[in-house]
Structure formats: C-alpha cells, structure tokens
mmCIF file of C-alpha atoms and ligand atoms in Angstrom:
data_model
loop_
_atom_site.group_PDB
_atom_site.id
_atom_site.type_symbol
_atom_site.label_atom_id
_atom_site.label_comp_id
_atom_site.label_asym_id
_atom_site.label_seq_id
_atom_site.Cartn_x
_atom_site.Cartn_y
_atom_site.Cartn_z
ATOM 1 C CA UNK A 1 -0.272 -0.212 -0.018
ATOM 2 C CA UNK A 2 1.398 3.691 -0.668
ATOM 3 C CA UNK A 3 0.614 6.037 2.839
ATOM 4 C CA UNK A 4 1.448 9.898 1.723
ATOM 5 C CA UNK A 5 3.155 11.376 4.528
ATOM 6 C CA UNK A 6 2.606 15.310 3.976
ATOM 7 C CA UNK A 7 4.399 17.638 5.672
ATOM 8 C CA UNK A 8 2.182 20.667 5.502
ATOM 9 C CA UNK A 9 4.682 22.711 6.424
ATOM 10 C CA UNK A 10 7.233 23.551 4.037
ATOM 11 C CA UNK A 11 10.610 22.536 5.468
ATOM 12 C CA UNK A 12 11.720 19.776 4.011
ATOM 13 C CA UNK A 13 14.590 18.655 5.848
ATOM 14 C CA UNK A 14 11.615 18.213 8.823
ATOM 15 C CA UNK A 15 10.192 15.977 5.855
ATOM 16 C CA UNK A 16 12.949 14.177 6.092
ATOM 17 C CA UNK A 17 13.475 13.474 9.141
ATOM 18 C CA UNK A 18 10.034 12.456 9.569
ATOM 19 C CA UNK A 19 9.943 9.796 6.275
ATOM 20 C CA UNK A 20 12.192 8.204 8.012
ATOM 21 C CA UNK A 21 10.816 7.597 11.411
ATOM 22 C CA UNK A 22 7.855 6.402 9.713
ATOM 23 C CA UNK A 23 10.330 3.701 6.977
ATOM 24 C CA UNK A 24 11.753 2.584 9.934
ATOM 25 C CA UNK A 25 8.204 1.072 11.607
ATOM 26 C CA UNK A 26 6.277 0.528 8.337
ATOM 27 C CA UNK A 27 5.674 -2.839 7.353
ATOM 28 C CA UNK A 28 7.684 -4.725 4.441
ATOM 29 C CA UNK A 29 4.221 -3.814 1.853
ATOM 30 C CA UNK A 30 3.751 -0.061 2.522
ATOM 31 C CA UNK A 31 5.613 2.803 0.604
ATOM 32 C CA UNK A 32 5.830 6.015 2.779
ATOM 33 C CA UNK A 33 5.663 8.501 0.087
ATOM 34 C CA UNK A 34 6.491 11.614 1.995
ATOM 35 C CA UNK A 35 5.946 14.788 0.427
ATOM 36 C CA UNK A 36 6.779 18.041 2.053
ATOM 37 C CA UNK A 37 3.686 20.960 1.169
ATOM 38 C CA UNK A 38 4.868 23.492 -1.541
ATOM 39 C CA UNK A 39 2.693 26.736 -0.224
ATOM 40 C CA UNK A 40 3.086 27.954 3.273
ATOM 41 C CA UNK A 41 4.645 28.888 6.321
ATOM 42 C CA UNK A 42 8.167 27.467 7.040
ATOM 43 C CA UNK A 43 6.849 25.864 9.907
ATOM 44 C CA UNK A 44 2.869 25.893 12.203
ATOM 45 C CA UNK A 45 2.702 27.667 15.050
ATOM 46 C CA UNK A 46 -0.099 29.057 15.946
ATOM 47 C CA UNK A 47 -4.335 29.668 14.028
ATOM 48 C CA UNK A 48 -2.705 31.863 10.928
ATOM 49 C CA UNK A 49 -0.245 29.874 10.359
ATOM 50 C CA UNK A 50 -2.222 27.139 10.369
ATOM 51 C CA UNK A 51 -5.395 28.443 8.613
ATOM 52 C CA UNK A 52 -2.621 28.909 5.434
ATOM 53 C CA UNK A 53 -1.175 25.868 5.396
ATOM 54 C CA UNK A 54 -3.853 24.054 4.982
ATOM 55 C CA UNK A 55 -4.457 25.269 1.252
ATOM 56 C CA UNK A 56 -0.665 23.759 0.330
ATOM 57 C CA UNK A 57 -1.808 20.756 1.939
ATOM 58 C CA UNK A 58 -4.795 19.997 0.521
ATOM 59 C CA UNK A 59 -3.127 20.884 -3.182
ATOM 60 C CA UNK A 60 -0.887 17.889 -2.279
ATOM 61 C CA UNK A 61 -3.812 15.668 -1.937
ATOM 62 C CA UNK A 62 -5.529 17.260 -4.603
ATOM 63 C CA UNK A 63 -2.725 16.388 -7.195
ATOM 64 C CA UNK A 64 -2.554 13.061 -5.763
ATOM 65 C CA UNK A 65 -5.716 11.297 -5.104
ATOM 66 C CA UNK A 66 -5.051 7.784 -5.631
ATOM 67 C CA UNK A 67 -3.063 7.034 -2.369
ATOM 68 C CA UNK A 68 -4.195 4.538 -0.080
ATOM 69 C CA UNK A 69 -4.307 6.457 3.228
ATOM 70 C CA UNK A 70 -2.923 9.842 3.786
ATOM 71 C CA UNK A 71 -1.004 11.309 6.841
ATOM 72 C CA UNK A 72 -1.477 14.720 8.407
ATOM 73 C CA UNK A 73 2.332 15.179 9.665
ATOM 74 C CA UNK A 74 1.728 17.736 12.440
ATOM 75 C CA UNK A 75 0.511 17.791 15.703
ATOM 76 C CA UNK A 76 -2.023 20.702 15.179
ATOM 77 C CA UNK A 77 -4.172 18.001 12.938
ATOM 78 C CA UNK A 78 -4.499 21.247 10.663
ATOM 79 C CA UNK A 79 -7.547 20.369 7.998
ATOM 80 C CA UNK A 80 -8.158 16.919 8.953
ATOM 81 C CA UNK A 81 -11.552 16.959 8.819
ATOM 82 C CA UNK A 82 -12.059 19.295 5.236
ATOM 83 C CA UNK A 83 -9.216 16.285 4.257
ATOM 84 C CA UNK A 84 -11.491 13.863 4.969
ATOM 85 C CA UNK A 85 -13.808 15.418 3.270
ATOM 86 C CA UNK A 86 -12.139 15.191 -0.823
ATOM 87 C CA UNK A 87 -10.848 11.529 -0.551
ATOM 88 C CA UNK A 88 -12.498 8.884 0.932
ATOM 89 C CA UNK A 89 -9.030 6.859 1.818
ATOM 90 C CA UNK A 90 -8.385 7.056 5.435
ATOM 91 C CA UNK A 91 -6.739 10.237 6.797
ATOM 92 C CA UNK A 92 -4.408 9.923 10.322
ATOM 93 C CA UNK A 93 -3.443 13.462 11.591
ATOM 94 C CA UNK A 94 -0.734 12.528 13.990
ATOM 95 C CA UNK A 95 -2.113 14.657 17.357
ATOM 96 C CA UNK A 96 -5.159 12.065 17.039
ATOM 97 C CA UNK A 97 -2.811 9.533 16.243
ATOM 98 C CA UNK A 98 -0.841 9.191 19.157
ATOM 99 C CA UNK A 99 -3.744 10.611 21.898
ATOM 100 C CA UNK A 100 -5.411 6.722 21.044
ATOM 101 C CA UNK A 101 -2.076 5.351 20.975
ATOM 102 C CA UNK A 102 -1.661 6.804 24.119
ATOM 103 C CA UNK A 103 -5.156 5.138 25.514
ATOM 104 C CA UNK A 104 -3.999 1.994 24.194
ATOM 105 C CA UNK A 105 -0.919 1.810 26.356
ATOM 106 C CA UNK A 106 -1.419 3.659 29.790
ATOM 107 C CA UNK A 107 -4.337 4.987 31.626
ATOM 108 C CA UNK A 108 -3.133 8.722 31.189
ATOM 109 C CA UNK A 109 -0.897 10.637 29.448
ATOM 110 C CA UNK A 110 0.516 13.986 29.122
ATOM 111 C CA UNK A 111 1.713 16.063 26.201
ATOM 112 C CA UNK A 112 5.460 17.616 25.286
ATOM 113 C CA UNK A 113 5.110 20.290 23.093
ATOM 114 C CA UNK A 114 7.117 23.637 21.504
ATOM 115 C CA UNK A 115 5.943 26.608 22.061
ATOM 116 C CA UNK A 116 3.645 28.199 24.881
ATOM 117 C CA UNK A 117 0.917 29.127 21.946
ATOM 118 C CA UNK A 118 1.037 25.179 20.617
ATOM 119 C CA UNK A 119 0.181 24.455 24.268
ATOM 120 C CA UNK A 120 -3.068 26.251 23.889
ATOM 121 C CA UNK A 121 -3.905 24.477 20.603
ATOM 122 C CA UNK A 122 -3.064 21.111 21.755
ATOM 123 C CA UNK A 123 -5.094 21.826 24.533
ATOM 124 C CA UNK A 124 -8.211 22.063 22.207
ATOM 125 C CA UNK A 125 -7.112 19.441 20.395
ATOM 126 C CA UNK A 126 -7.298 17.395 23.365
ATOM 127 C CA UNK A 127 -10.654 18.798 24.691
ATOM 128 C CA UNK A 128 -11.793 18.289 20.900
ATOM 129 C CA UNK A 129 -11.111 14.815 20.548
ATOM 130 C CA UNK A 130 -12.437 13.659 24.132
ATOM 131 C CA UNK A 131 -9.050 12.885 25.709
ATOM 132 C CA UNK A 132 -9.822 15.398 28.911
ATOM 133 C CA UNK A 133 -9.662 12.243 31.043
ATOM 134 C CA UNK A 134 -6.584 10.511 29.580
ATOM 135 C CA UNK A 135 -4.399 13.919 28.990
ATOM 136 C CA UNK A 136 -3.195 14.544 32.605
ATOM 137 C CA UNK A 137 -1.221 18.410 31.297
ATOM 138 C CA UNK A 138 0.091 19.543 27.873
ATOM 139 C CA UNK A 139 3.542 21.035 28.536
ATOM 140 C CA UNK A 140 5.430 23.692 26.510
ATOM 141 C CA UNK A 141 9.743 23.551 26.099
ATOM 142 C CA UNK A 142 9.396 27.324 24.576
ATOM 143 C CA UNK A 143 11.189 25.871 21.333
ATOM 144 C CA UNK A 144 10.445 26.624 18.126
ATOM 145 C CA UNK A 145 9.272 24.021 15.467
ATOM 146 C CA UNK A 146 12.562 24.343 13.538
ATOM 147 C CA UNK A 147 14.681 24.503 16.673
ATOM 148 C CA UNK A 148 13.787 20.869 16.609
ATOM 149 C CA UNK A 149 15.460 20.310 13.152
ATOM 150 C CA UNK A 150 19.122 21.417 15.134
ATOM 151 C CA UNK A 151 18.990 17.733 16.979
ATOM 152 C CA UNK A 152 21.360 19.679 19.409
ATOM 153 C CA UNK A 153 22.314 17.976 22.658
ATOM 154 C CA UNK A 154 20.447 21.636 24.282
ATOM 155 C CA UNK A 155 17.358 20.450 22.500
ATOM 156 C CA UNK A 156 17.377 16.822 23.331
ATOM 157 C CA UNK A 157 18.213 17.977 27.010
ATOM 158 C CA UNK A 158 15.013 20.580 27.241
ATOM 159 C CA UNK A 159 12.683 18.121 25.841
ATOM 160 C CA UNK A 160 13.657 15.154 28.196
ATOM 161 C CA UNK A 161 13.627 17.432 30.907
ATOM 162 C CA UNK A 162 9.893 18.081 30.104
ATOM 163 C CA UNK A 163 9.491 14.711 29.699
ATOM 164 C CA UNK A 164 11.186 13.847 33.042
ATOM 165 C CA UNK A 165 8.531 16.485 34.774
ATOM 166 C CA UNK A 166 5.796 14.945 32.959
ATOM 167 C CA UNK A 167 6.203 11.706 34.514
ATOM 168 C CA UNK A 168 7.260 12.946 37.942
ATOM 169 C CA UNK A 169 4.658 16.137 38.461
ATOM 170 C CA UNK A 170 1.675 14.856 36.229
ATOM 171 C CA UNK A 171 2.342 11.216 37.613
ATOM 172 C CA UNK A 172 1.212 9.902 33.678
ATOM 173 C CA UNK A 173 1.192 7.093 32.373
ATOM 174 C CA UNK A 174 2.578 7.467 28.817
ATOM 175 C CA UNK A 175 4.063 10.736 26.560
ATOM 176 C CA UNK A 176 3.153 12.273 23.765
ATOM 177 C CA UNK A 177 5.538 14.142 21.533
ATOM 178 C CA UNK A 178 3.695 17.048 20.927
ATOM 179 C CA UNK A 179 5.659 17.942 16.738
ATOM 180 C CA UNK A 180 6.021 16.604 14.228
ATOM 181 C CA UNK A 181 9.795 17.328 14.717
ATOM 182 C CA UNK A 182 9.852 15.135 17.401
ATOM 183 C CA UNK A 183 10.049 11.886 15.562
ATOM 184 C CA UNK A 184 13.339 11.136 15.664
ATOM 185 C CA UNK A 185 13.440 11.814 18.877
ATOM 186 C CA UNK A 186 12.091 8.684 20.663
ATOM 187 C CA UNK A 187 15.595 7.091 20.233
ATOM 188 C CA UNK A 188 17.091 9.479 22.583
ATOM 189 C CA UNK A 189 14.168 9.414 24.522
ATOM 190 C CA UNK A 190 13.351 5.900 25.243
ATOM 191 C CA UNK A 191 15.849 4.903 27.282
ATOM 192 C CA UNK A 192 15.915 7.545 29.170
ATOM 193 C CA UNK A 193 11.967 7.569 30.423
ATOM 194 C CA UNK A 194 9.981 4.803 32.471
ATOM 195 C CA UNK A 195 6.999 5.216 30.223
ATOM 196 C CA UNK A 196 5.721 5.352 26.975
ATOM 197 C CA UNK A 197 6.938 7.658 24.597
ATOM 198 C CA UNK A 198 4.619 7.717 22.067
ATOM 199 C CA UNK A 199 5.362 9.689 18.009
ATOM 200 C CA UNK A 200 2.474 10.897 16.390
ATOM 201 C CA UNK A 201 4.137 9.829 13.102
ATOM 202 C CA UNK A 202 5.344 6.228 13.476
ATOM 203 C CA UNK A 203 1.887 5.315 15.377
ATOM 204 C CA UNK A 204 -0.413 6.842 12.707
ATOM 205 C CA UNK A 205 1.656 4.642 9.822
ATOM 206 C CA UNK A 206 0.508 1.390 12.018
ATOM 207 C CA UNK A 207 -3.147 2.720 12.248
ATOM 208 C CA UNK A 208 -3.137 3.771 8.224
ATOM 209 C CA UNK A 209 -1.818 -0.442 7.364
ATOM 210 C CA UNK A 210 -4.567 -1.281 10.024
ATOM 211 C CA UNK A 211 -7.452 0.587 8.284
ATOM 212 C CA UNK A 212 -6.635 -0.156 5.267
ATOM 213 C CA UNK A 213 -5.864 -3.604 5.878
ATOM 214 C CA UNK A 214 -8.976 -3.947 7.377
ATOM 215 C CA UNK A 215 -10.692 -2.360 4.686
ATOM 216 C CA UNK A 216 -12.216 0.809 6.535
ATOM 217 C CA UNK A 217 -12.615 3.611 3.885
ATOM 218 C CA UNK A 218 -13.482 7.480 5.178
ATOM 219 C CA UNK A 219 -17.449 7.839 5.842
ATOM 220 C CA UNK A 220 -19.020 9.326 2.628
ATOM 221 C CA UNK A 221 -22.095 9.479 4.781
ATOM 222 C CA UNK A 222 -22.673 13.093 6.198
ATOM 223 C CA UNK A 223 -20.341 15.736 6.622
ATOM 224 C CA UNK A 224 -17.426 14.010 5.322
ATOM 225 C CA UNK A 225 -19.538 12.893 1.626
ATOM 226 C CA UNK A 226 -17.287 15.121 -0.836
ATOM 227 C CA UNK A 227 -17.505 18.671 -0.971
ATOM 228 C CA UNK A 228 -20.793 19.925 -2.766
ATOM 229 C CA UNK A 229 -19.901 21.234 -6.359
ATOM 230 C CA UNK A 230 -19.985 25.576 -6.504
ATOM 231 C CA UNK A 231 -17.905 27.870 -7.838
ATOM 232 C CA UNK A 232 -15.001 29.428 -5.626
ATOM 233 C CA UNK A 233 -14.370 32.897 -6.448
ATOM 234 C CA UNK A 234 -10.615 34.899 -6.085
ATOM 235 C CA UNK A 235 -7.472 33.265 -5.208
ATOM 236 C CA UNK A 236 -9.191 30.317 -4.397
ATOM 237 C CA UNK A 237 -11.083 29.302 -7.785
ATOM 238 C CA UNK A 238 -9.338 26.704 -8.152
ATOM 239 C CA UNK A 239 -9.863 25.205 -5.226
ATOM 240 C CA UNK A 240 -13.604 24.439 -6.734
ATOM 241 C CA UNK A 241 -14.751 21.229 -5.887
ATOM 242 C CA UNK A 242 -16.032 20.514 -9.307
ATOM 243 C CA UNK A 243 -12.131 21.108 -10.574
ATOM 244 C CA UNK A 244 -10.491 18.499 -7.988
ATOM 245 C CA UNK A 245 -10.848 15.413 -6.328
ATOM 246 C CA UNK A 246 -14.200 14.733 -7.951
ATOM 247 C CA UNK A 247 -12.612 15.077 -11.447
ATOM 248 C CA UNK A 248 -9.067 13.322 -10.867
ATOM 249 C CA UNK A 249 -9.932 10.542 -7.975
ATOM 250 C CA UNK A 250 -10.154 7.624 -9.852
ATOM 251 C CA UNK A 251 -11.288 4.603 -10.033
ATOM 252 C CA UNK A 252 -10.985 3.604 -6.575
ATOM 253 C CA UNK A 253 -12.952 7.548 -4.984
ATOM 254 C CA UNK A 254 -15.985 6.674 -7.497
ATOM 255 C CA UNK A 255 -16.527 3.024 -6.674
ATOM 256 C CA UNK A 256 -17.142 4.575 -2.581
ATOM 257 C CA UNK A 257 -18.667 7.954 -3.783
ATOM 258 C CA UNK A 258 -21.496 5.789 -6.009
ATOM 259 C CA UNK A 259 -21.904 3.324 -3.346
ATOM 260 C CA UNK A 260 -22.406 5.543 -0.988
HETATM 261 C C1 LIG B 1 3.887 20.451 13.742
HETATM 262 N N1 LIG B 1 4.225 22.841 13.651
HETATM 263 O O1 LIG B 1 3.986 20.114 14.637
HETATM 264 C C2 LIG B 1 3.737 21.775 14.935
HETATM 265 C C3 LIG B 1 3.434 21.507 15.407
HETATM 266 C C4 LIG B 1 4.253 22.465 16.789
HETATM 267 O O2 LIG B 1 5.205 23.035 11.727
HETATM 268 N N2 LIG B 1 5.109 20.565 12.908
HETATM 269 C C5 LIG B 1 5.145 22.040 12.551
HETATM 270 O O3 LIG B 1 4.856 22.233 17.393
HETATM 271 O O4 LIG B 1 3.684 23.909 17.025
#
C-alpha cells in the first residue's frame, strides 16, 4: 500500500526526518511517499500559520488522489476534517493518532510540545478529541518548531527534562510528543524515560496500515461526504470542488462515491 505522508509546513529537512521515522516502522509492503507542502509557512506555530498551511496541504492531496492512506504530519492536525472530505481513503492526523495510541498503552498521558501558544492549541485538540480524562497536562518547552531541526544536545536535554517533569509531577503513564519534528527524538528519549514515548508520525503509519488492512474507508455519509460542487471566487477559485478530486480521484474514489 502507498501511504502519503504530508508535511504541511514547507521545511524539507523536517519532512526527511519524519519520513525516516515512518519508514523505520512501516510494514514490508508499505511505501511511505513523503512530501513537503509547496506553499505556506516554514513552520506551523499558530492559528494563522495553520489556516494558510491547509491550502498547501489540500493541494498535495488534490494532486495525488490515489494514495491508499494520507497522514497529516503536524501536531495541530491542520485541515484534518477538510482532508477527510476530499478523499475516501483513511486520513490520519498525528495528534489524534498519538492520543489514541497513548490510551491503548496507558490510562493517562501528558503531551510535551514546543511553544506556549502551541500548548494552548493542543489543549483545544485534547478537548476536541474527548481526551480530557486521559490527558494529565500539555507542557510547552518554549522551543520553536525549527529549533528541533538542530537535533542538538541542548534541544534533546530540554525536551527530556520536560518529559521527566511530566512523569514525576503529572504522574502520567505515557508521553505524547507534541510536534512532528520530534519524531527523530524517540530513540533518545525512550531509554531515558520509564513510560512509553509516543510519536504521532510512527503510530499514524501503523494505524493507516491497520485501517487499510481492515478495509475501512472514510465515511462518505454526512459531513465527510465529498464537498458540494460550486464555484469558488478569487484566489481560491482553483480549489472549487468540481475541479478538484471529484474529477481526478479515479476509480477508487468513484467506487466509494457511487456506493455511498
Ligand atoms: C508540527 N508545527 O508538528 C507543529 C506543531 C508545533 O510545523 N509541525 C509544525 O509544535 O507547533
């Protein structure tokens, strides 16, 4: 199966490190097709960044409608439901995937993320996903997303220290890493922490394989149905549903569409 791993920020180095983490866990028959969004911010660190990044993300999906599954590799899960509207293939967001994985291996988890403003966004995701009971705390490290690309001892130590505080102060049973740029840190953190360390990119790959293997497609009934064809005006005209996936998605989409 072909899993499209999309980095919705425009930093290629970050895509490379998450692709490497994804390939390390992918099954023999899974191809990880990792791509970087071509338009939008170099890192996603707020609501505005996120809103602009979603168009680049949707562009990547529209240009390749035949992947078996898609992964949105950014911890804010930008555009997750919009992405699910334009395909019948499973679409995983790494935050949602990581939180669910955490509840399979622990009764509680804390999230360790980058900036304080990201912490607030992650807290909203926790509520959105109904994870309030399981999530002990969302912790910020004050590291900007692109600092993670340094892969320096300083960055490693800052994140490890916050994870250790999460274990001792929150008494959480697992750590969820709150940024796609932390995917490469698992090998460093794992032996140094007494609880499972969960990176959303790798668990999203395994969930994607599981969903495709189980024959599950995104529901096309109700709000996740394909977008209603209509003209869009101005700068977004080319995103109009009638000229996007509805024409280019090929047989796979058509089958599901007509069956629904
Ligand atoms: C991410 N931003 O995973 C996030 C989340 C964060 O560009 N990729 C980004 O740390 O703000």
